[in-house]
XYZ file of C-alpha atoms in Angstrom:
573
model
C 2.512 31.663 -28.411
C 3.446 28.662 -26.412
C 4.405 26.179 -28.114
C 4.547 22.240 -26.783
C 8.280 22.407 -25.759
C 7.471 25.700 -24.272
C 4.160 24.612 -22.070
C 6.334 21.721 -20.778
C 9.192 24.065 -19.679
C 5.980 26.304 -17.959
C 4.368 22.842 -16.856
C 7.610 21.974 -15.163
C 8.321 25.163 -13.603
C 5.145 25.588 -12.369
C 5.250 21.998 -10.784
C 8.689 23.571 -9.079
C 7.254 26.291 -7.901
C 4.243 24.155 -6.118
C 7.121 22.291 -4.072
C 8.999 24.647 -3.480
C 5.520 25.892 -1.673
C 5.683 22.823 0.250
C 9.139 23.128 1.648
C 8.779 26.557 2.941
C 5.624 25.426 4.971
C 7.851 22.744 5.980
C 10.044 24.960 7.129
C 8.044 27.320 8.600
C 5.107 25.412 10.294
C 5.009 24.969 13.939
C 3.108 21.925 13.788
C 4.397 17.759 13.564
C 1.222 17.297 11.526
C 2.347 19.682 9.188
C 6.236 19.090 8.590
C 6.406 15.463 9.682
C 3.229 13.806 8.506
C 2.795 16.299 5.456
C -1.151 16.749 6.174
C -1.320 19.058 3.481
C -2.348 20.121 0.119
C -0.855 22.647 -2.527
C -1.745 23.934 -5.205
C -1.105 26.181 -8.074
C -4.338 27.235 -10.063
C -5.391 29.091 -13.225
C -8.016 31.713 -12.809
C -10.913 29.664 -12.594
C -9.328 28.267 -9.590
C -8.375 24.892 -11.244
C -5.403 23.351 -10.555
C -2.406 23.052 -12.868
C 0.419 21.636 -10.693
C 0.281 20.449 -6.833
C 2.829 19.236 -4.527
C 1.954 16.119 -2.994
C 0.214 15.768 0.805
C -3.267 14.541 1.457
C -4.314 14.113 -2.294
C -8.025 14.519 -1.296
C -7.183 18.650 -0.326
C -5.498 19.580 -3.415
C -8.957 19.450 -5.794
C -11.011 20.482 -2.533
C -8.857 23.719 -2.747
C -10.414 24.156 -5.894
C -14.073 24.175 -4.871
C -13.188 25.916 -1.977
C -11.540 29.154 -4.215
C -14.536 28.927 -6.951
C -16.562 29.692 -3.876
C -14.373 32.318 -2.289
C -14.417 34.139 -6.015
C -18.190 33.608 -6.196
C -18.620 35.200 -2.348
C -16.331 37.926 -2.809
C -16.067 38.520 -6.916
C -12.740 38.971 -8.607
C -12.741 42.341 -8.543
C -11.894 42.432 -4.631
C -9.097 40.258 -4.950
C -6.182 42.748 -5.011
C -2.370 41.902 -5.270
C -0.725 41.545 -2.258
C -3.995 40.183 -0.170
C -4.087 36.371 1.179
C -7.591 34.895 2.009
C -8.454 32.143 4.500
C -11.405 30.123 4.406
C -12.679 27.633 6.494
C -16.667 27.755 5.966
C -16.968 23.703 5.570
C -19.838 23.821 2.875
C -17.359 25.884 0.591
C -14.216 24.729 2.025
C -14.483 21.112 1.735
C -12.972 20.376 5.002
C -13.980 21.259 8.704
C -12.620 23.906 10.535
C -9.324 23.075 11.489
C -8.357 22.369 7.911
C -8.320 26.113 6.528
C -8.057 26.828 3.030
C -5.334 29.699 2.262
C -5.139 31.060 -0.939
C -3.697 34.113 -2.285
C -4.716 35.860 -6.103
C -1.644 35.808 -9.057
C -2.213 39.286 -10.432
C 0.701 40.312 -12.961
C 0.586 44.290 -14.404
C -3.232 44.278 -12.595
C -4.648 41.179 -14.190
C -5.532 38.267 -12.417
C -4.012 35.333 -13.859
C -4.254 32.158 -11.100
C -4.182 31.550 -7.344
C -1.548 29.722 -5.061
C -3.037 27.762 -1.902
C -2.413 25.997 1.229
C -3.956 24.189 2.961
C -3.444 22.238 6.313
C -4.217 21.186 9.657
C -4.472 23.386 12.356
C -4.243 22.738 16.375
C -7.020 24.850 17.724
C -10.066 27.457 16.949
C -11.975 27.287 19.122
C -13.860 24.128 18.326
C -15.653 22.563 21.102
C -13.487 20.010 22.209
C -9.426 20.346 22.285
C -8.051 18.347 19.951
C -10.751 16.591 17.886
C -14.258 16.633 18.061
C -16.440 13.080 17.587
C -19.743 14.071 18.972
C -21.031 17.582 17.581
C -24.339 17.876 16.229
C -24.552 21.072 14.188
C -22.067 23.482 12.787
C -21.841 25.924 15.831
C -20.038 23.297 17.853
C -16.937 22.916 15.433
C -15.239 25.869 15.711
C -14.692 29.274 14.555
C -15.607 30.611 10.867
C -13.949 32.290 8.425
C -16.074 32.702 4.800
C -12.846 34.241 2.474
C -11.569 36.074 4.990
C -8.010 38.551 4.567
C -4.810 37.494 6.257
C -3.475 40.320 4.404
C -5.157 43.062 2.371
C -2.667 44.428 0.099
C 0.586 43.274 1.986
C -0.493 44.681 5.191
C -1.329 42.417 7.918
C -4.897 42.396 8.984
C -4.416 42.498 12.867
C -8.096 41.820 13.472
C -8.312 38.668 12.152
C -4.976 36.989 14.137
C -6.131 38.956 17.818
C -9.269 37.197 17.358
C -7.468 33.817 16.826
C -5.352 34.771 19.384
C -8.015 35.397 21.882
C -10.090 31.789 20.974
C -7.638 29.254 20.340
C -6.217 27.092 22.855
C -3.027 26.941 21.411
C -2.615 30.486 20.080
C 0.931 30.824 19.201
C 1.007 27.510 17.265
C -2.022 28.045 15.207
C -1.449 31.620 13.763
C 2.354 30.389 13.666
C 0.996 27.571 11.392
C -1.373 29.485 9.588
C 1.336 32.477 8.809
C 3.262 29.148 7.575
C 0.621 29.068 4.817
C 0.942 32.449 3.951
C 4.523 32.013 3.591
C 3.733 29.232 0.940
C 1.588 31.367 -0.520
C 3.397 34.504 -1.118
C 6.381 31.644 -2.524
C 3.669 30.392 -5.284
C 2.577 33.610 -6.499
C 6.284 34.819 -7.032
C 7.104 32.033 -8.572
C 4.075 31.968 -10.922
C 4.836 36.080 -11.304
C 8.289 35.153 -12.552
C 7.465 32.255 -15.061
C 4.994 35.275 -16.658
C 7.773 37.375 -16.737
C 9.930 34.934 -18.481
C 7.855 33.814 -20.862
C 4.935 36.520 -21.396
C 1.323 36.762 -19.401
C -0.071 35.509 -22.899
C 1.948 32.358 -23.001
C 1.635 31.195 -19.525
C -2.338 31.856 -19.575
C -1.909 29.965 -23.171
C 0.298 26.842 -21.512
C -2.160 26.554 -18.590
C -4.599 25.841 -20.768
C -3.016 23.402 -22.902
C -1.858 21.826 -19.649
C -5.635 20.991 -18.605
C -6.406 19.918 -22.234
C -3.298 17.338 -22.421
C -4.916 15.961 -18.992
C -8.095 15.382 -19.783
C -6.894 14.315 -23.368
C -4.578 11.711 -21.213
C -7.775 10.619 -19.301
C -10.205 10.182 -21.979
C -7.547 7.870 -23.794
C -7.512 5.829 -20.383
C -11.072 5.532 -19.991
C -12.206 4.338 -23.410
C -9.806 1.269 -22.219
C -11.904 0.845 -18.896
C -14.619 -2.146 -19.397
C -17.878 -0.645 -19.603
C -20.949 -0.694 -17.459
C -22.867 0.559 -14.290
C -22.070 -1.357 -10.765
C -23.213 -0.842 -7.286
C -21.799 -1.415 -4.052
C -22.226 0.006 -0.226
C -20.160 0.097 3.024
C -20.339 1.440 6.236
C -18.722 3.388 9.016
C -18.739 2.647 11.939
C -21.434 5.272 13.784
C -21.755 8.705 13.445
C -19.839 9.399 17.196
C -23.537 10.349 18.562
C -25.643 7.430 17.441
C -23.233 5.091 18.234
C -24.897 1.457 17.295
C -25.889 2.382 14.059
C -23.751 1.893 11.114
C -23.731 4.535 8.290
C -24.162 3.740 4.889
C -22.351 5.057 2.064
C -24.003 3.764 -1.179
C -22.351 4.735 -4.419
C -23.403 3.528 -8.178
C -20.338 3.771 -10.574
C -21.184 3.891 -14.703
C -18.601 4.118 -17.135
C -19.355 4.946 -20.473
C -17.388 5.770 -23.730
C -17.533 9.334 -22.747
C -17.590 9.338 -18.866
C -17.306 8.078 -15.389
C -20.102 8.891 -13.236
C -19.996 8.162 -9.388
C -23.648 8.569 -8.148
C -23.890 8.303 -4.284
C -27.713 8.715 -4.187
C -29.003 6.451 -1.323
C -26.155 6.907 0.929
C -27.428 7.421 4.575
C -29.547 10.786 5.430
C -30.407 12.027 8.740
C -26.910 11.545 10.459
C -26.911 13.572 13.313
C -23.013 13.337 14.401
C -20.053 15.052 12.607
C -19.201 12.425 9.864
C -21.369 14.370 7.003
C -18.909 15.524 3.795
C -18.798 18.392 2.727
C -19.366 17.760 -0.851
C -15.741 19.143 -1.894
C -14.366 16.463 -0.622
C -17.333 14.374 -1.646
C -15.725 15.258 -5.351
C -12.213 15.643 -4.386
C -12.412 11.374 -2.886
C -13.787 10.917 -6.358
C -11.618 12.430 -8.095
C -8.099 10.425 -6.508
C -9.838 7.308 -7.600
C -10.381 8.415 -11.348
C -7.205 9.553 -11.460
C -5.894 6.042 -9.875
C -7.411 4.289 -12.771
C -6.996 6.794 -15.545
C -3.957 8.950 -15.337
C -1.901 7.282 -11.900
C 1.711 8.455 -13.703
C 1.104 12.340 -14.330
C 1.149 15.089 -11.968
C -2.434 16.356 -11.123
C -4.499 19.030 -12.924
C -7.878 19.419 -13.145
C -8.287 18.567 -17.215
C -7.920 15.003 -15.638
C -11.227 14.679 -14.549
C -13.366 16.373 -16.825
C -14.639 13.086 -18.283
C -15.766 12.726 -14.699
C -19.232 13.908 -12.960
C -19.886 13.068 -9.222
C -23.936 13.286 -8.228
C -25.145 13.596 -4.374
C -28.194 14.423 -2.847
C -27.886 17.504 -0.457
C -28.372 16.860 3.261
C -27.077 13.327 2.713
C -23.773 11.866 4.700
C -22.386 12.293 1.034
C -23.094 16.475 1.048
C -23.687 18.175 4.056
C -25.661 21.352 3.962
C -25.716 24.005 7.170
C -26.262 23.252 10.092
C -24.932 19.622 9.421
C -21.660 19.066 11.567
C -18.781 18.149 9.655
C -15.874 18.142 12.274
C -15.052 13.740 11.842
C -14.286 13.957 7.998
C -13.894 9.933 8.162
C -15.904 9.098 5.446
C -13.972 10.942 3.048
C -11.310 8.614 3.591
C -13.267 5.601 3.781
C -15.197 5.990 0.760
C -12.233 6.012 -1.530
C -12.580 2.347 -1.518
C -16.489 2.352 -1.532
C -16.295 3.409 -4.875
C -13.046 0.919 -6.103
C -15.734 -2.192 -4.295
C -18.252 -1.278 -7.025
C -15.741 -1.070 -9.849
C -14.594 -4.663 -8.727
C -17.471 -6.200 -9.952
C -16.721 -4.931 -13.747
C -13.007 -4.802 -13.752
C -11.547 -6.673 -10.603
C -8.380 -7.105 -12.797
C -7.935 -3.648 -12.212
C -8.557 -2.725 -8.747
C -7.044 -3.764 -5.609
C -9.081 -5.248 -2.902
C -10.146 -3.315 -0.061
C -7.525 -2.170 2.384
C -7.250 -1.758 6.315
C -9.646 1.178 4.967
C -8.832 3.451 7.097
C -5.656 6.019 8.357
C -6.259 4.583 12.224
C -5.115 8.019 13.643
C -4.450 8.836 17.580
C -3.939 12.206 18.777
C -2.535 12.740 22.642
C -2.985 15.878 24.428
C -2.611 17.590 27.248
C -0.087 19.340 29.556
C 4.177 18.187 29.577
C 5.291 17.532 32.898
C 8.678 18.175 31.723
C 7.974 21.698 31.100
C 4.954 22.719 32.139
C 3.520 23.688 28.592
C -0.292 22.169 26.581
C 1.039 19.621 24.031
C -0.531 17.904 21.274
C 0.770 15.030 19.317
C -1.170 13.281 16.459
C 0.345 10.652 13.742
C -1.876 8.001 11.510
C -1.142 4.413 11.209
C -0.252 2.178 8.513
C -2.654 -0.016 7.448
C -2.356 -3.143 4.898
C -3.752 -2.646 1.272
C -5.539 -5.322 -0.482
C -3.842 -7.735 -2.923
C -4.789 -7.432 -6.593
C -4.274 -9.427 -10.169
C -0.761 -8.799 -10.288
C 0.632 -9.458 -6.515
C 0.122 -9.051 -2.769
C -1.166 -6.086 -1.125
C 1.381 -3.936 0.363
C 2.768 -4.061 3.740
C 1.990 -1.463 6.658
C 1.811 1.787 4.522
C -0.608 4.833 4.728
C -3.865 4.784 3.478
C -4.486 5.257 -0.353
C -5.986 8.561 0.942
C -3.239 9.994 2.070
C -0.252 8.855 -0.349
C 1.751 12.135 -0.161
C 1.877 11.827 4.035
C 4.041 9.672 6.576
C 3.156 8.741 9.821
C 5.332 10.356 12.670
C 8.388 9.225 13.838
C 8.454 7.802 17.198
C 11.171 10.147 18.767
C 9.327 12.925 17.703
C 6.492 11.933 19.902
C 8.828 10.642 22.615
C 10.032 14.015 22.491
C 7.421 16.197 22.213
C 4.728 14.403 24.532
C 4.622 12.150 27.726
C 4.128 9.477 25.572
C 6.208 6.049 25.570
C 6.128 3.832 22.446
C 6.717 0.272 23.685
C 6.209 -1.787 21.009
C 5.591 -1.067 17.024
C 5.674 -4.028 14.282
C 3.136 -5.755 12.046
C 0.380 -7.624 12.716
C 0.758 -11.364 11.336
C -1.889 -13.063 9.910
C -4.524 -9.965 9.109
C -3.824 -9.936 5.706
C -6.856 -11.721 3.598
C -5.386 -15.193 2.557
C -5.414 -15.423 -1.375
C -3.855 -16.554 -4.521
C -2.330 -12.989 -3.688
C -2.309 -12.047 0.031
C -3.288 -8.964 1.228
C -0.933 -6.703 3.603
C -0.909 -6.756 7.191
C -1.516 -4.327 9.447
C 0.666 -2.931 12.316
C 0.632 -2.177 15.965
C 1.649 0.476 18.133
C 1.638 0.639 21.708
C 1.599 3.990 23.648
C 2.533 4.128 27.646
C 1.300 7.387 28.931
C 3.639 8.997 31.290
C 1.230 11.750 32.892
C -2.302 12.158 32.852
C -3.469 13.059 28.901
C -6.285 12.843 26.400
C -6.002 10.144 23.892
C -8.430 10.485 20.327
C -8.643 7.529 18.054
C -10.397 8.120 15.037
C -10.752 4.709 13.739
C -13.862 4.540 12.173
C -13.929 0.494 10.077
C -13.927 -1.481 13.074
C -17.036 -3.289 12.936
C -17.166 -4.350 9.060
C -14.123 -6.743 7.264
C -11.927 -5.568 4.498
C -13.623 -7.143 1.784
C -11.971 -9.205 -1.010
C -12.271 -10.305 -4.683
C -12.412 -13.473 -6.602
C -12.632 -15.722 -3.746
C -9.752 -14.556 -0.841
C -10.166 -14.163 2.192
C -11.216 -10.868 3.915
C -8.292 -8.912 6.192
C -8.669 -8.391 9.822
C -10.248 -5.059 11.064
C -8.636 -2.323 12.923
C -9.593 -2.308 16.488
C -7.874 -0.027 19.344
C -7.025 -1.657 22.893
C -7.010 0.407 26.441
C -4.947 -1.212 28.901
C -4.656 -4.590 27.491
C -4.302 -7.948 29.257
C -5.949 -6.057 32.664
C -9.072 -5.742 34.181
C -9.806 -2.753 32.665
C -9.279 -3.938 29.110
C -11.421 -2.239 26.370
C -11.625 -2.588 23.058
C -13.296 -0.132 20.698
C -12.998 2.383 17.823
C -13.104 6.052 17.087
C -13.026 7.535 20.584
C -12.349 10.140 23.418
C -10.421 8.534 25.726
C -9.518 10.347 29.493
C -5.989 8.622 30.416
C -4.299 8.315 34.096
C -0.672 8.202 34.089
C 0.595 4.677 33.432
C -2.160 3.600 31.145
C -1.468 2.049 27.769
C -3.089 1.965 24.550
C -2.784 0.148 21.232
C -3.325 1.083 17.987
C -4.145 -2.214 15.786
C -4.736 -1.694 12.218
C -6.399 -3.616 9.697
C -5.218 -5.394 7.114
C -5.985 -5.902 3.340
C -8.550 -8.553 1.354
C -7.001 -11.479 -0.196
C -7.426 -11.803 -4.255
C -8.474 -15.245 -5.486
C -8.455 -18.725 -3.979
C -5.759 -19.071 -0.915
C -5.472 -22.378 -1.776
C -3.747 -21.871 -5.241
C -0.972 -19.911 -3.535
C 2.199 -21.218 -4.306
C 3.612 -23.509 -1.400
C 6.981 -21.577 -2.168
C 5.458 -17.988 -1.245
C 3.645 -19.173 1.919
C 6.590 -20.669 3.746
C 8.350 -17.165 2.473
C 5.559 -15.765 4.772
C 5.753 -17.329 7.409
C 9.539 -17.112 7.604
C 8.997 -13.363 7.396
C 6.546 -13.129 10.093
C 3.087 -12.409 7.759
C 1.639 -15.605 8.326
C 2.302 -17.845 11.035
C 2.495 -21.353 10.926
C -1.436 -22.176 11.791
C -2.289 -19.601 9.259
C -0.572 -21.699 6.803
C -2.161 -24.698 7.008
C -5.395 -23.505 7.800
C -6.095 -20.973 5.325
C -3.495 -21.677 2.450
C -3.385 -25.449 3.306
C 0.352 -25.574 3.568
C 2.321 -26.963 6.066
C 5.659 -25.104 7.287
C 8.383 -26.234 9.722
C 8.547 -23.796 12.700
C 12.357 -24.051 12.688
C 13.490 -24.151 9.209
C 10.665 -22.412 7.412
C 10.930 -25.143 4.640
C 7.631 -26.480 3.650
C 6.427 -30.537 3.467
C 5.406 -31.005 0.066
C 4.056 -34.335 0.796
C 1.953 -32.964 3.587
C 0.519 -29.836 2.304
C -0.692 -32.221 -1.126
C -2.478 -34.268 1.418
C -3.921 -31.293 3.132
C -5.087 -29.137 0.164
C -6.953 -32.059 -1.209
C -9.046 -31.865 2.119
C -12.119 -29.356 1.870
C -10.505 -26.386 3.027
C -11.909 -24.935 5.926
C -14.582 -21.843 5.416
């Protein structure tokens, strides 16, 4: 029997187990996404393929790896899961990611019984998708890359040779991509021992017994949370930028959010159909986006399991942006991170003392590629940008960090790029004055500058560029994120989520956005402005003209007199 002292030891161990998972992909991965950036998500699941304990990466995977083994089981049944074998699967639909984010998983059998599942999942370099790199412009599936619907790795400890000679034979980058994906295995084959050896400690019957309790104590832990939550329905849309083929229209994402005694529904019927470029969501993710922001406001201090969100139900309409069905193309999962905060702009309306305002609202990644001069060899380099988040009741928004999406992941250091690519970083520091001016400020952005030393690819996938970080209670909105080719010259351009052929020499700049402001600027304490400005947040002009305060260039001291005389003026809109 497992008793409460006992499921904790189990819950614990379990949670161990999970990063010990993510240290030996660490170790093991050949990729700077992987082991620098930690674009990843791990898991440790009961045999319904829900999650019990996770190691923190890209929260968004972790419950996506649990549609995406519910599907494997129903595909393949139980009874072909064997000990020893290790699936991949990176069939969007059932995945809930594209293609170069493949699901591994591998089945927790102790003395023949299957008791849970261990998974990995991460980024990959290359298969074979139609562009190297990234792909912004596909219109159906076939375009993204190659398929794998719960396919073996290894069937019963023996390597399955087929599957890696056919990787090996359509991916650009072989040796880095099966290195990366045997990487996952190795995390794999670490969970299941681990999860082997807690049942042999403490009995099959016990474990099975704690994992359930664990799931009960979470949703237990959200259901106490939510009957807090003010109650009622709210509505709110935003957009991204295009779809990469239609690239003057804006999508919509549309959600309605209802909170009840019992429940939180998130309801994203009338989000845009008909999108013919790669931005549709698989609806894994679709659930898995939902799910981060439940947890955010219901359960933000506990590890994850999947009793959390029980008390929540996520509705789409099939063949919308929202849930793709095949052929839809998939390969730009951007809305997935942008409509986190879709969802938090709706809950504003009923509770904005509870949610921040929006953020730079997106992860503002750039990816280089092409071929080292210093050795001769392909390289690609990728990291995501800070953004700003948006203030809230209780303070400012938050500096230059990543993207609520992604709060397990870093962004990657500059020597490893200087190292690793023909890129020069020539300037990196924050943006002033793009946080939302408020009673609370929102957080600036930051910029990075990249000199290309030899002819390369550059990818942005910055996909809020053309809509403001929106705000609450009367601050001001943040500035957008916006990338710059070859600023101050003739062949300046600025734009957003692109494919961008680069000539040695040529520079570009990553800007991000930064958060929305909470309540009126102009009741702002004088005191926290001038601290502002001194730090370099908000420069002098922005003082007076959005927070009506007037600071001395020099000394960073503020003129009481001055700024009295100037907030009694109509501020300026």
């Amino acid at each position: 029997m497992s008793d409460a002292i006992t499921t904790e030891i189990i819950r614990h161990g379990l949670l161990a187990s999970a990063e010990e998972m993510a240290r030996n992909l660490c170790r093991t991965a050949y990729n700077t996404v992987v082991y620098e950036i930690h674009d990843y998500g791990i898991g440790i699941h009961d045999a319904g393929g829900d999650v019990v304990a996770d190691a923190p990466g890209i929260a968004i995977f972790t419950r996506g790896n649990d549609h995406g083994i519910k599907k494997a089981v129903e595909f393949l049944g139980v009874d072909a899961m064997r000990p020893g074998d290790v699936f991949v699967l990176n069939y969007p639909y059932w995945s809930s990611a594209h293609t170069l984010d493949p699901l591994v998983f591998a089945p927790i059998h102790v003395d023949g019984e299957l008791i849970g599942f261990a998974s990995c999942r991460i980024h990959v370099l290359d298969l074979k998708q139609k562009d190297p790199g990234y792909v912004l412009d596909s219109t159906d599936m076939y375009q993204e890359g190659l398929f794998f619907p719960a396919t073996r790795l290894y069937s019963e400890g023996v390597q399955n040779d087929d599957f890696f000679n056919i990787v090996r034979f359509n991916s650009r980058m072989p040796e880095r991509t099966i290195g990366d994906l045997q990487a996952q295995v190795s995390a794999c084959v670490t969970g299941v021992r681990r999860t082997q050896e807690i049942a042999a400690k403490y009995g099959t019957a016990t474990l099975l017994e704690a994992m359930d309790a664990i799931h009960d104590h979470g949703e237990q832990l959200a259901r106490l949370a939510l009957a807090k939550l003010p109650k009622g329905t709210w509505t709110a849309h935003d957009f991204v930028d295009s779809d990469g083929v239609d690239v003057d229209r804006l999508i919509k994402l549309r959600v309605t959010v209802t909170v009840t005694d019992d429940e939180m529904v998130i309801d994203w019927t009338g989000s845009e159909r008909d999108v013919r470029g790669p931005i549709n969501l698989p609806v894994g993710q679709t659930e898995a986006l939902c799910s981060l922001i439940f947890k955010a406001l219901t359960t933000p201090d506990t590890s994850v399991v999947a009793g959390n969100f029980r008390p929540m139900r996520v509705i789409t309409e099939p063949g919308s942006v929202m849930h793709a069905v095949p052929p839809m193309p998939t390969f730009t999962l951007w809305t997935g991170l942008l409509a986190g905060e879709v969802v938090l702009k709706a809950l504003a309306q009923g509770m904005p003392e509870l949610v921040p305002a929006c953020s730079g609202g997106d992860v503002c990644s750039m990816m280089g590629l092409g071929v080292n001069p210093r050795n001769g060899e392909s390289w690609l380099e990728a990291t995501n940008e800070a953004v700003g988040f948006g203030a809230h009741a209780d303070g400012d928004g938050a500096d230059g960090i990543m993207h609520l999406s992604e709060p397990g992941c870093r962004n990657n250091p500059v020597e490893v790029l200087e190292t690793k690519s023909p890129m020069f970083i020539e300037s990196y520091g924050y943006r002033p004055d793009t946080g939302g001016a408020g009673r609370n400020r929102g957080g600036v952005g930051v910029s990075r500058s990249y000199r290309f030393t030899a002819p390369s690819t550059g990818i942005c996938l910055v996909y809020k560029t053309k809509t403001k970080p929106w705000s609450i209670d009367g601050g001001g909105v943040g500035d957008n994120n916006h990338i710059v080719l070859n600023p101050g010259t003739e062949r300046e351009i600025v734009q957003g989520g692109s494919y961008n052929k680069l000539e040695a020499g040529d520079v570009l700049v990553n800007n991000t956005g930064g958060g929305g402001g909470y309540g009126d600027p102009f009741e702002r304490e004088p005191e926290r402005v001038a601290h502002d400005v001194r730090n370099g947040f908000v420069s002098v002009e922005a003082a007076a003209r959005d927070y009506g305060v007037v600071v001395d260039a020099v000394t960073f001291g503020y003129d009481a007199a001055a700024t009295e005389r100037l907030r009694r003026a109509e501020p300026v809109a």
